[in-house]
mmCIF file of C-alpha atoms in Angstrom:
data_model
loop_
_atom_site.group_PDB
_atom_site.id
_atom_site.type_symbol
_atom_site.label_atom_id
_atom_site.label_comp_id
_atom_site.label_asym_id
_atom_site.label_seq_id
_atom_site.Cartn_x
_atom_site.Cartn_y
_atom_site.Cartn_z
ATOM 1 C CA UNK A 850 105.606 102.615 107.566
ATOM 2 C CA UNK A 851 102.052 103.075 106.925
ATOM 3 C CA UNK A 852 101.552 99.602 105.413
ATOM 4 C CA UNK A 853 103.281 97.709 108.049
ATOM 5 C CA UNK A 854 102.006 99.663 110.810
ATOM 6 C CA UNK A 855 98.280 98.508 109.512
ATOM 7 C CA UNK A 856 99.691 94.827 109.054
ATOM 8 C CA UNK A 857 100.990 94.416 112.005
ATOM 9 C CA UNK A 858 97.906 96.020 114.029
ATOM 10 C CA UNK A 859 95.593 94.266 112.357
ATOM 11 C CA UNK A 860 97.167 90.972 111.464
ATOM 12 C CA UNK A 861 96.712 91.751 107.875
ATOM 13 C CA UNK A 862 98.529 89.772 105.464
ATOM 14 C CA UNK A 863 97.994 91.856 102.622
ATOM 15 C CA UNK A 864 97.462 96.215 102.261
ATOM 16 C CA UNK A 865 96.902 97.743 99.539
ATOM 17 C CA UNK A 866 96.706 100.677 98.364
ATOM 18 C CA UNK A 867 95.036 102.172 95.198
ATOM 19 C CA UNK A 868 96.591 105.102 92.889
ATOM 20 C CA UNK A 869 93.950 105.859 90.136
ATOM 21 C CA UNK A 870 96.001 105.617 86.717
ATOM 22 C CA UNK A 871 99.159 105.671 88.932
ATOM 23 C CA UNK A 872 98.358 101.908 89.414
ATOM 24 C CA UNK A 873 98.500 100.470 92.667
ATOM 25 C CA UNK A 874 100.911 99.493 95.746
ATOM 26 C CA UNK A 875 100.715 96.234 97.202
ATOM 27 C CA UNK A 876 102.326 95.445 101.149
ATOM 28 C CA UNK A 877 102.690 91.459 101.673
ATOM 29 C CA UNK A 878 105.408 89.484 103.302
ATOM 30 C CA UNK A 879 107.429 92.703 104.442
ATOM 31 C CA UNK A 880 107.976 93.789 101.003
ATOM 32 C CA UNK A 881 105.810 96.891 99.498
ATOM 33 C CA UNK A 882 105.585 96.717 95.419
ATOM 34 C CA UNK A 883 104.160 99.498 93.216
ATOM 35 C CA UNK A 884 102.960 98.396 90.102
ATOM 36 C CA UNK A 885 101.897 100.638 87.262
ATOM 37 C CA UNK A 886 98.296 101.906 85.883
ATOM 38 C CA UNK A 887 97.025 101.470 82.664
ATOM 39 C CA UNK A 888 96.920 104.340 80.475
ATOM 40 C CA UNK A 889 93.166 104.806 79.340
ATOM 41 C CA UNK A 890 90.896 107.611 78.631
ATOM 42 C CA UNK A 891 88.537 107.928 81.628
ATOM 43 C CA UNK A 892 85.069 108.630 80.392
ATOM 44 C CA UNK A 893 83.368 107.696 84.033
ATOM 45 C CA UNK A 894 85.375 106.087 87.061
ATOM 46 C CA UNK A 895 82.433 105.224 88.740
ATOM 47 C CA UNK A 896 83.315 101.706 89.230
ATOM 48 C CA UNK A 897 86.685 101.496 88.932
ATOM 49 C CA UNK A 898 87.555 100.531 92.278
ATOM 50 C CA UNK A 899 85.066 98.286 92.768
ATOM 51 C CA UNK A 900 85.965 96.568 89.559
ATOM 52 C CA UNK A 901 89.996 96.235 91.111
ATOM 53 C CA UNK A 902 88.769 94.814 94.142
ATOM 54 C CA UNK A 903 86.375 92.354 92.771
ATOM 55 C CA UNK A 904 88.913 90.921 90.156
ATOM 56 C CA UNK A 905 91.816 91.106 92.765
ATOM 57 C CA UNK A 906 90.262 88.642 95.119
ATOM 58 C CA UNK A 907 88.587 86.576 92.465
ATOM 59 C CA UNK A 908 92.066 86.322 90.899
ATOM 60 C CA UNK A 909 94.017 86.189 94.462
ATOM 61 C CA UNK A 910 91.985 83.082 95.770
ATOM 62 C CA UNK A 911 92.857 81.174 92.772
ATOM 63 C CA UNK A 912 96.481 81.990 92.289
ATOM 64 C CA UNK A 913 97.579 82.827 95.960
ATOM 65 C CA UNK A 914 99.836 85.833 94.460
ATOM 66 C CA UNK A 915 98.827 89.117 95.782
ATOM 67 C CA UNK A 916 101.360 90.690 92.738
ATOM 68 C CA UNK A 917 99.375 88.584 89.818
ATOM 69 C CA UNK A 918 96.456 89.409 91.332
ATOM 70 C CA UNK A 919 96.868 93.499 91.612
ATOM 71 C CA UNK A 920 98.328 93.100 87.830
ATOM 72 C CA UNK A 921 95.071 91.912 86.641
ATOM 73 C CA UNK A 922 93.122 94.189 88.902
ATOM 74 C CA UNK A 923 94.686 96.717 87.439
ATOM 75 C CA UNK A 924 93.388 95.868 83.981
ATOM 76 C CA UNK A 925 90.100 95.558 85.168
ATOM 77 C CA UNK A 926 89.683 98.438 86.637
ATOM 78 C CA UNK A 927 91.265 100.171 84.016
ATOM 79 C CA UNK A 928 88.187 98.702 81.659
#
């Protein structure tokens, strides 16, 4: 409800919504996907999210899939 709610209000196309080594949850077209974390052993998450975010929209405005993208976002900020 969240996710929509924000979508709608905002005429955003995309929410989402970051879970630390839980992975993340991505809203887009109507339809709200969790995907998984990678395991890692966290020596400092400083970083982290601005690692996901950085490689999510490099790799979103390339491949125009928000669910490819938040994949390799993951990764990243998993590194």
């Amino acid at each position: 409800n969240f996710c929509r709610y924000i979508a709608t209000e905002f005429e955003i196309s995309i929410v989402i919504i970051t879970a630390a080594d839980q992975g993340c949850h991505i809203y887009t077209n109507l339809t709200f996907t969790s995907l998984p974390g990678i395991p890692v052993e966290v020596v400092d998450a400083v970083g982290a999210g601005d690692a996901f975010s950085a490689a999510f929209m490099f790799h979103y405005c390339h491949s125009k899939n928000a669910i490819d993208a938040a994949l390799m976002a993951n990764k990243v900020g998993a590194y």
